[in-house]
Amino acid sequence: MTDKTAAQAMVDALIVNGVDTVFGLPGAQMYPLFDALYDADHSIRTIGARHEQGLAYMAFGYARSSGRLGVYSPVPGPGVLNATAAMCTSLGACAPTLCLTGEIPSMFKGMGRGHLHELPDQLGILKRLTHYAQHIETPADTPAAMTAAISGAMSGRKGPAALSICWDHLGMRADMADAARVSAPAAPAPDDDALTACVRLIRAARRPIIFTGSGAQDAAPEIGLLAEALNAPVVGFRGGRGVVGEDRPLGLSMAAAWTLWAECDLMIGIGTRLEIPFMRWGGMMQYNRSLPGRKLIRIDIDPAEMDRLDTDGPLVADAAAGASALVHALVATGHTPQGDLEQIAAAKAKAARDIRSVQPQMDYLDAIRDVLPRDGFLVEELSQMGFTSNFGFPVYAPRTYVSCGYQGTLGFGFPTALGVKVAHPDKAVVSVTGDGGFQFALPELATAVQHGINLVTIVFDNGCYGNVLRDQETRFNNHVIGADLVNPDFVKLADSYGIRSWVVDSPSEMRPALEAALALGAPALIQVRVARGSEVSPWSFISPQ
């Protein structure tokens, strides 16, 4: 037992659990925590931000790209509410994040007096958006609460967790238990009967397709072996990309997999909601529990997922353990691969030709892919370039394609990319964003400069919300409203922050500009001028019918 403040106990728990960065915005309720972080600056780096949404997305990007815990600290009330978009994104993308926030003074709790930053039920809000949320009732409870919250974020289906503590309790001293290193509980072992049923389904199938999601990102070797055991293509939409690299014979984009879909008789979903077949290919407005003529195997650590679709082969297990067990079980039966490698190669080649029609996006993405190292990171955005990158940007390694998942959060990309770069300071990180989405978190350019976050941001400037504009023109009789933008001069803006910038008008100009920006070793911005409404729609490759 050690005499310390609740804030010191929080920081000790972070250090013991390997946290090296906290993204935070100090405020009156949180001063003791930031004072404790100041004292621990030899062990933990504290990165400020210009808005709570920005700091929470930085934590998301840190976690999503590394698999490590991303920690952020906003003030309670409005600060927490500003961070909830990123909290939702962490929930949807299975990114382990931890929000440390405050509460009104303990004497005012439940009194309804309207104290500074008071919410009617802050804990209730947090519980609905996280895997684990708790209010720390007394300072002495802090070590146990930290252990529970970190475990909640990092165990099973990873995701967000949150802790709150009253203003007057955060700096209060008490005898505390020493901080404990959290060990994730063992995942359930694959059930033998379930394995047998899955093997039976696989051996009866002719053309299986493996679909991967965020829960598969740490199981790349095992899923690669399973794919080879079946000669089955592996495809991810957003969260599952890169599990099997698209430069390998069995790694496919969703555009290529669509060509094989008609003959698919078995879907194997690993750590995924299966958005591609059930929503993108099955219809976004219709809740399909099954797809005619196709069996379904699911490997997921979350048992609840098995009830959301009609699953013929439910295997509740960690993605790596489940895939590995399937491989061993198949080998024991003498199974031979049933997939057609020539057909898969032809599908990849056809898709590569077909997606060339999505211009100018594809030519720009080709230029970026040519320059970005194989292990570099691309962070997409809700934009014409981002949507096209879902299928048009080849991904070669796990976690290197960072998406907001099903939340579809406009403006997430730039602050998320800052967090990715913090987690990977020695790797190339590129943010691809539209002019509209970029301006949601534009002030974080100051954060990049202040903290030496050497991100390269590519802003595609078409003067509008491109998707909104196209939909209003084509689906709503050209009733354009709220779609056009008045933009700053992005080059002058970057210059005002001391950031080096380039202006690009063609894909051929992109290559040298990006090479120079990545070599700079400092924050950099590339503005790409695109004619309003000139981009070809990518949607026929995302939701083909």
Coordinates of C-alpha atoms in Angstrom, one line a residue, residues 161-535:
A161 CA -13.7 2.1 -21.9
A162 CA -14.2 5.1 -19.6
L163 CA -13.6 6.2 -16.0
S164 CA -14.9 9.3 -14.2
I165 CA -14.0 10.6 -10.8
C166 CA -15.3 13.6 -8.9
W167 CA -13.5 16.9 -9.0
D168 CA -12.6 16.9 -5.3
H169 CA -11.6 13.2 -5.3
L170 CA -9.0 13.2 -8.1
G171 CA -6.4 15.0 -6.1
M172 CA -7.3 13.4 -2.8
R173 CA -4.8 11.1 -1.1
A174 CA -5.4 7.6 0.2
D175 CA -3.5 4.4 0.9
M176 CA -3.5 2.7 -2.5
A177 CA -2.8 -0.8 -3.7
D178 CA 0.1 -0.9 -6.1
A179 CA -0.8 -0.7 -9.8
A180 CA -1.3 -4.1 -11.4
R181 CA -0.4 -5.2 -14.9
V182 CA -3.6 -6.3 -16.7
S183 CA -3.6 -9.8 -18.2
A184 CA -6.4 -10.4 -20.7
P185 CA -8.4 -13.5 -19.7
A186 CA -7.9 -16.5 -21.9
A187 CA -10.1 -16.6 -24.9
P188 CA -12.5 -19.6 -25.1
A189 CA -10.9 -22.6 -26.8
P190 CA -12.6 -23.7 -30.0
D191 CA -15.3 -26.2 -29.2
D192 CA -14.6 -29.7 -30.7
D193 CA -18.1 -30.3 -31.9
A194 CA -18.3 -26.8 -33.5
L195 CA -15.0 -27.5 -35.2
T196 CA -16.3 -30.8 -36.6
A197 CA -19.4 -29.0 -37.9
C198 CA -17.2 -26.3 -39.6
V199 CA -14.9 -28.9 -41.2
R200 CA -18.0 -30.7 -42.6
L201 CA -19.3 -27.4 -44.1
I202 CA -15.9 -26.6 -45.6
R203 CA -15.4 -30.1 -47.1
A204 CA -18.8 -29.9 -48.7
A205 CA -18.1 -26.5 -50.3
R206 CA -16.7 -25.8 -53.8
R207 CA -16.0 -22.1 -53.8
P208 CA -15.5 -20.6 -50.3
I209 CA -14.7 -17.0 -49.6
I210 CA -13.1 -15.8 -46.4
F211 CA -14.3 -12.4 -45.1
T212 CA -12.1 -10.6 -42.5
G213 CA -12.9 -7.7 -40.2
S214 CA -11.3 -5.6 -37.5
G215 CA -11.2 -8.7 -35.2
A216 CA -8.9 -10.5 -37.6
Q217 CA -6.1 -7.9 -37.7
D218 CA -3.9 -9.9 -35.3
A219 CA -4.5 -13.2 -36.9
A220 CA -2.8 -12.7 -40.3
P221 CA -0.5 -15.8 -40.3
E222 CA -3.2 -18.1 -39.2
I223 CA -5.8 -16.8 -41.7
G224 CA -3.2 -17.0 -44.4
L225 CA -2.7 -20.7 -43.7
L226 CA -6.4 -21.3 -43.7
A227 CA -6.8 -19.5 -47.0
E228 CA -4.0 -21.7 -48.5
A229 CA -5.6 -24.8 -47.1
L230 CA -8.7 -24.0 -49.1
N231 CA -7.3 -21.9 -51.9
A232 CA -9.9 -19.4 -50.8
P233 CA -9.8 -15.7 -51.5
V234 CA -9.6 -13.4 -48.5
V235 CA -11.4 -10.0 -48.6
G236 CA -11.9 -7.2 -46.2
F237 CA -14.0 -4.0 -46.7
R238 CA -12.5 -1.4 -44.3
G239 CA -11.4 -2.9 -41.0
G240 CA -10.4 -6.2 -42.4
R241 CA -8.0 -5.1 -45.1
G242 CA -4.4 -6.2 -45.2
V243 CA -4.9 -9.4 -43.2
V244 CA -3.8 -11.2 -46.4
G245 CA -1.9 -8.7 -48.5
E246 CA -3.4 -7.9 -51.8
D247 CA 0.0 -8.4 -53.5
R248 CA -0.5 -12.2 -52.6
P249 CA -2.5 -14.5 -54.8
L250 CA -5.3 -15.0 -52.2
G251 CA -5.5 -11.4 -51.0
L252 CA -8.4 -9.6 -52.8
S253 CA -10.1 -6.2 -52.8
M254 CA -13.9 -6.2 -52.6
A255 CA -14.1 -5.3 -56.2
A256 CA -12.2 -8.5 -57.2
A257 CA -14.2 -10.6 -54.8
W258 CA -17.5 -9.4 -56.3
T259 CA -16.6 -11.2 -59.5
L260 CA -16.3 -14.5 -57.6
W261 CA -19.5 -13.9 -55.5
A262 CA -22.0 -15.6 -57.9
E263 CA -20.2 -19.0 -57.4
C264 CA -19.6 -18.7 -53.7
D265 CA -21.3 -21.4 -51.7
L266 CA -19.6 -20.9 -48.3
M267 CA -18.9 -17.7 -46.5
I268 CA -16.3 -17.8 -43.7
G269 CA -16.4 -14.7 -41.6
I270 CA -13.5 -14.0 -39.2
G271 CA -13.8 -11.2 -36.7
T272 CA -16.3 -9.4 -39.0
R273 CA -20.0 -8.3 -39.1
L274 CA -19.9 -9.4 -42.7
E275 CA -21.0 -6.1 -44.1
I276 CA -19.8 -6.9 -47.6
P277 CA -22.0 -9.9 -48.4
F278 CA -25.0 -9.0 -46.1
M279 CA -25.3 -5.3 -46.7
R280 CA -23.1 -4.1 -49.6
W281 CA -24.0 -7.1 -51.8
G282 CA -27.2 -8.1 -50.1
G283 CA -28.9 -4.7 -49.8
M284 CA -28.4 -1.8 -47.4
M285 CA -32.1 -1.4 -46.7
Q286 CA -33.0 -5.0 -46.0
Y287 CA -31.9 -7.0 -43.0
N288 CA -30.8 -10.4 -44.4
R289 CA -30.1 -13.1 -41.8
S290 CA -29.1 -15.5 -44.5
L291 CA -28.2 -15.5 -48.2
P292 CA -29.8 -18.1 -50.4
G293 CA -27.5 -20.9 -51.6
R294 CA -24.7 -20.0 -49.3
K295 CA -23.7 -21.5 -45.9
L296 CA -22.0 -19.4 -43.2
I297 CA -19.2 -20.1 -40.8
R298 CA -18.3 -17.4 -38.3
I299 CA -15.2 -17.3 -36.1
D300 CA -15.7 -14.5 -33.5
I301 CA -14.7 -14.0 -29.9
D302 CA -18.1 -12.3 -29.2
P303 CA -20.8 -15.0 -28.7
A304 CA -23.6 -12.4 -29.4
E305 CA -22.5 -12.2 -33.0
M306 CA -23.6 -15.7 -33.6
D307 CA -27.3 -14.7 -33.1
R308 CA -27.2 -11.7 -35.4
L309 CA -27.1 -13.9 -38.5
D310 CA -28.2 -17.4 -39.3
T311 CA -24.9 -19.1 -38.7
D312 CA -24.4 -22.7 -39.9
G313 CA -21.0 -23.1 -38.2
P314 CA -20.6 -20.9 -35.2
L315 CA -17.1 -21.0 -33.7
V316 CA -16.7 -18.8 -30.6
A317 CA -13.0 -18.2 -30.4
D318 CA -10.2 -15.8 -30.9
A319 CA -9.6 -15.2 -34.6
A320 CA -6.0 -16.6 -34.6
A321 CA -6.9 -19.7 -32.4
G322 CA -10.1 -20.4 -34.4
A323 CA -8.4 -20.2 -37.8
S324 CA -5.5 -22.3 -36.6
A325 CA -7.8 -25.0 -35.1
L326 CA -9.7 -25.2 -38.4
V327 CA -6.4 -25.7 -40.3
H328 CA -5.3 -28.5 -38.0
A329 CA -8.7 -30.1 -38.2
L330 CA -8.7 -30.0 -42.0
V331 CA -5.2 -31.4 -42.2
A332 CA -6.3 -34.3 -40.0
T333 CA -9.1 -35.2 -42.5
G334 CA -6.7 -35.1 -45.5
H335 CA -8.5 -32.1 -47.0
T336 CA -7.2 -30.8 -50.3
P337 CA -7.7 -27.2 -51.4
Q338 CA -10.9 -26.8 -53.5
G339 CA -10.5 -23.2 -54.7
D340 CA -9.6 -22.3 -58.3
L341 CA -6.4 -20.2 -58.3
E342 CA -6.8 -19.4 -62.0
Q343 CA -10.3 -18.1 -61.4
I344 CA -9.1 -16.0 -58.5
A345 CA -6.2 -14.5 -60.5
A346 CA -8.6 -13.7 -63.3
A347 CA -11.0 -11.9 -60.9
K348 CA -8.1 -9.8 -59.6
A349 CA -7.0 -8.9 -63.1
K350 CA -10.6 -8.0 -64.2
A351 CA -11.1 -5.8 -61.2
A352 CA -7.8 -4.1 -61.8
R353 CA -9.0 -3.2 -65.3
D354 CA -12.6 -2.3 -64.3
I355 CA -11.7 0.1 -61.5
R356 CA -9.6 2.2 -63.8
S357 CA -12.8 3.9 -64.8
V358 CA -13.0 5.7 -61.4
Q359 CA -11.0 8.8 -62.2
P360 CA -9.1 10.8 -61.3
Q361 CA -9.2 9.0 -58.0
M362 CA -7.5 5.8 -59.2
D363 CA -4.6 7.6 -60.8
Y364 CA -3.9 9.6 -57.6
L365 CA -4.2 6.5 -55.5
D366 CA -1.7 4.7 -57.8
A367 CA 0.7 7.5 -57.3
I368 CA 0.4 7.4 -53.5
R369 CA 0.7 3.6 -53.5
D370 CA 3.9 3.8 -55.6
V371 CA 5.5 6.2 -53.2
L372 CA 4.3 4.9 -49.8
P373 CA 6.4 2.1 -48.4
R374 CA 4.9 -1.3 -48.1
D375 CA 4.6 -0.9 -44.4
G376 CA 3.5 2.7 -44.5
F377 CA 0.0 3.7 -43.3
L378 CA -2.9 5.2 -45.3
V379 CA -5.7 6.9 -43.3
E380 CA -8.8 7.3 -45.4
E381 CA -11.6 9.8 -45.0
L382 CA -15.2 10.2 -46.0
S383 CA -14.4 11.7 -49.4
Q384 CA -14.3 10.7 -53.0
M385 CA -10.7 9.6 -52.6
G386 CA -11.4 7.8 -49.4
F387 CA -14.4 5.9 -50.8
T388 CA -12.3 4.8 -53.8
S389 CA -9.5 3.7 -51.6
N390 CA -11.8 1.2 -50.0
F391 CA -11.2 -1.0 -53.0
G392 CA -8.7 0.9 -55.2
F393 CA -5.8 1.2 -52.8
P394 CA -3.9 -2.1 -52.4
V395 CA -3.2 -2.9 -48.8
Y396 CA -0.3 -5.2 -48.0
A397 CA 0.0 -5.6 -44.3
P398 CA -2.4 -5.7 -41.2
R399 CA -3.4 -2.4 -39.6
T400 CA -1.8 -0.2 -42.3
Y401 CA -5.2 0.9 -43.8
V402 CA -7.0 2.9 -41.1
S403 CA -10.7 3.5 -41.4
C404 CA -13.5 4.7 -39.2
G405 CA -15.5 1.5 -39.9
Y406 CA -19.3 1.6 -40.0
Q407 CA -19.6 4.8 -38.1
G408 CA -18.7 6.7 -41.3
T409 CA -17.6 9.7 -39.3
L410 CA -16.9 12.7 -41.6
G411 CA -13.8 14.5 -40.3
F412 CA -12.2 11.6 -38.5
G413 CA -9.3 11.2 -40.9
F414 CA -6.8 14.0 -40.2
P415 CA -6.8 13.8 -36.3
T416 CA -6.8 10.0 -36.5
A417 CA -3.8 10.1 -38.7
L418 CA -2.0 12.2 -36.2
G419 CA -2.5 9.5 -33.6
V420 CA -1.3 6.9 -36.1
K421 CA 1.9 8.8 -36.6
V422 CA 2.4 9.2 -32.8
A423 CA 2.2 5.4 -32.5
H424 CA 4.5 4.9 -35.5
P425 CA 7.0 7.8 -35.5
D426 CA 9.4 5.9 -37.8
K427 CA 6.9 4.8 -40.4
A428 CA 5.4 6.8 -43.2
V429 CA 1.9 7.9 -42.5
V430 CA -0.4 9.7 -45.1
S431 CA -3.8 11.2 -44.4
V432 CA -6.0 11.3 -47.5
T433 CA -8.9 13.7 -47.0
G434 CA -11.3 15.9 -48.7
D435 CA -11.5 19.6 -48.2
G436 CA -14.7 19.3 -46.2
G437 CA -13.7 16.6 -43.8
F438 CA -10.2 18.1 -43.3
Q439 CA -11.7 21.3 -41.9
F440 CA -13.5 19.5 -39.1
A441 CA -10.2 19.2 -37.3
L442 CA -8.1 21.8 -39.1
P443 CA -6.8 23.5 -35.9
E444 CA -4.9 20.3 -35.1
L445 CA -2.3 21.5 -37.6
A446 CA -1.1 23.4 -34.6
T447 CA -0.9 20.2 -32.6
A448 CA 1.2 18.6 -35.3
V449 CA 3.7 21.5 -35.3
Q450 CA 3.8 21.8 -31.5
H451 CA 4.5 18.1 -30.9
G452 CA 6.5 17.3 -34.0
I453 CA 4.0 14.9 -35.4
N454 CA 5.4 14.5 -38.9
L455 CA 2.3 13.5 -40.8
V456 CA 1.8 14.1 -44.5
T457 CA -1.8 15.3 -45.2
I458 CA -3.2 15.3 -48.7
V459 CA -6.2 17.5 -49.1
F460 CA -8.3 17.0 -52.2
D461 CA -9.9 20.3 -52.8
N462 CA -13.0 20.2 -55.0
G463 CA -14.9 23.0 -53.3
C464 CA -17.8 20.8 -52.1
Y465 CA -18.9 17.7 -50.2
G466 CA -18.5 15.6 -53.4
N467 CA -20.8 12.8 -52.5
V468 CA -23.6 15.1 -51.3
L469 CA -23.3 17.1 -54.4
R470 CA -23.6 14.1 -56.7
D471 CA -26.5 12.7 -54.9
Q472 CA -28.4 16.0 -54.9
E473 CA -27.7 16.4 -58.6
T474 CA -28.7 12.9 -59.6
R475 CA -31.3 11.8 -57.1
F476 CA -32.9 15.1 -56.0
N477 CA -33.5 16.9 -59.3
N478 CA -30.3 19.1 -58.9
H479 CA -31.6 20.6 -55.6
V480 CA -28.1 21.4 -54.4
I481 CA -28.2 22.7 -50.8
G482 CA -25.4 22.6 -48.1
A483 CA -23.0 20.9 -50.5
D484 CA -20.8 23.7 -51.7
L485 CA -17.8 25.0 -49.6
V486 CA -15.9 28.2 -49.3
N487 CA -12.4 27.1 -48.6
P488 CA -9.3 28.9 -47.3
D489 CA -6.1 29.1 -49.3
F490 CA -4.7 25.8 -47.9
V491 CA -1.1 26.7 -48.8
K492 CA -1.3 30.0 -47.0
L493 CA -3.0 28.4 -44.1
A494 CA -0.2 25.8 -43.8
D495 CA 2.4 28.5 -44.1
S496 CA 0.8 30.4 -41.2
Y497 CA 1.4 27.3 -39.0
G498 CA 5.0 27.0 -40.4
I499 CA 4.1 23.9 -42.4
R500 CA 5.7 23.1 -45.7
S501 CA 3.1 22.7 -48.5
W502 CA 2.8 21.8 -52.1
V503 CA 0.0 22.4 -54.8
V504 CA -0.7 19.5 -57.1
D505 CA -2.9 19.5 -60.2
S506 CA -2.3 16.0 -61.6
P507 CA -1.2 12.5 -60.5
S508 CA 2.1 12.9 -62.2
E509 CA 2.8 15.9 -60.0
M510 CA 1.7 13.9 -56.9
R511 CA 4.6 11.5 -57.0
P512 CA 7.5 14.0 -56.5
A513 CA 5.5 16.1 -54.1
L514 CA 4.7 13.1 -51.9
E515 CA 8.3 11.9 -52.1
A516 CA 9.5 15.3 -50.9
A517 CA 6.9 15.5 -48.2
L518 CA 7.7 12.1 -46.7
A519 CA 11.5 12.9 -46.8
L520 CA 11.0 16.2 -45.1
G521 CA 10.8 14.9 -41.5
A522 CA 8.3 17.5 -40.5
P523 CA 4.5 18.0 -40.8
A524 CA 3.6 18.6 -44.5
L525 CA 0.5 19.3 -46.5
I526 CA -0.3 18.7 -50.2
Q527 CA -3.3 20.5 -51.7
V528 CA -4.7 18.7 -54.8
R529 CA -6.9 20.9 -56.9
V530 CA -9.8 18.9 -58.4
A531 CA -12.6 20.4 -60.5
R532 CA -16.0 20.5 -58.8
G533 CA -18.1 17.4 -59.5
S534 CA -15.5 15.9 -61.8
E535 CA -14.9 12.7 -59.9

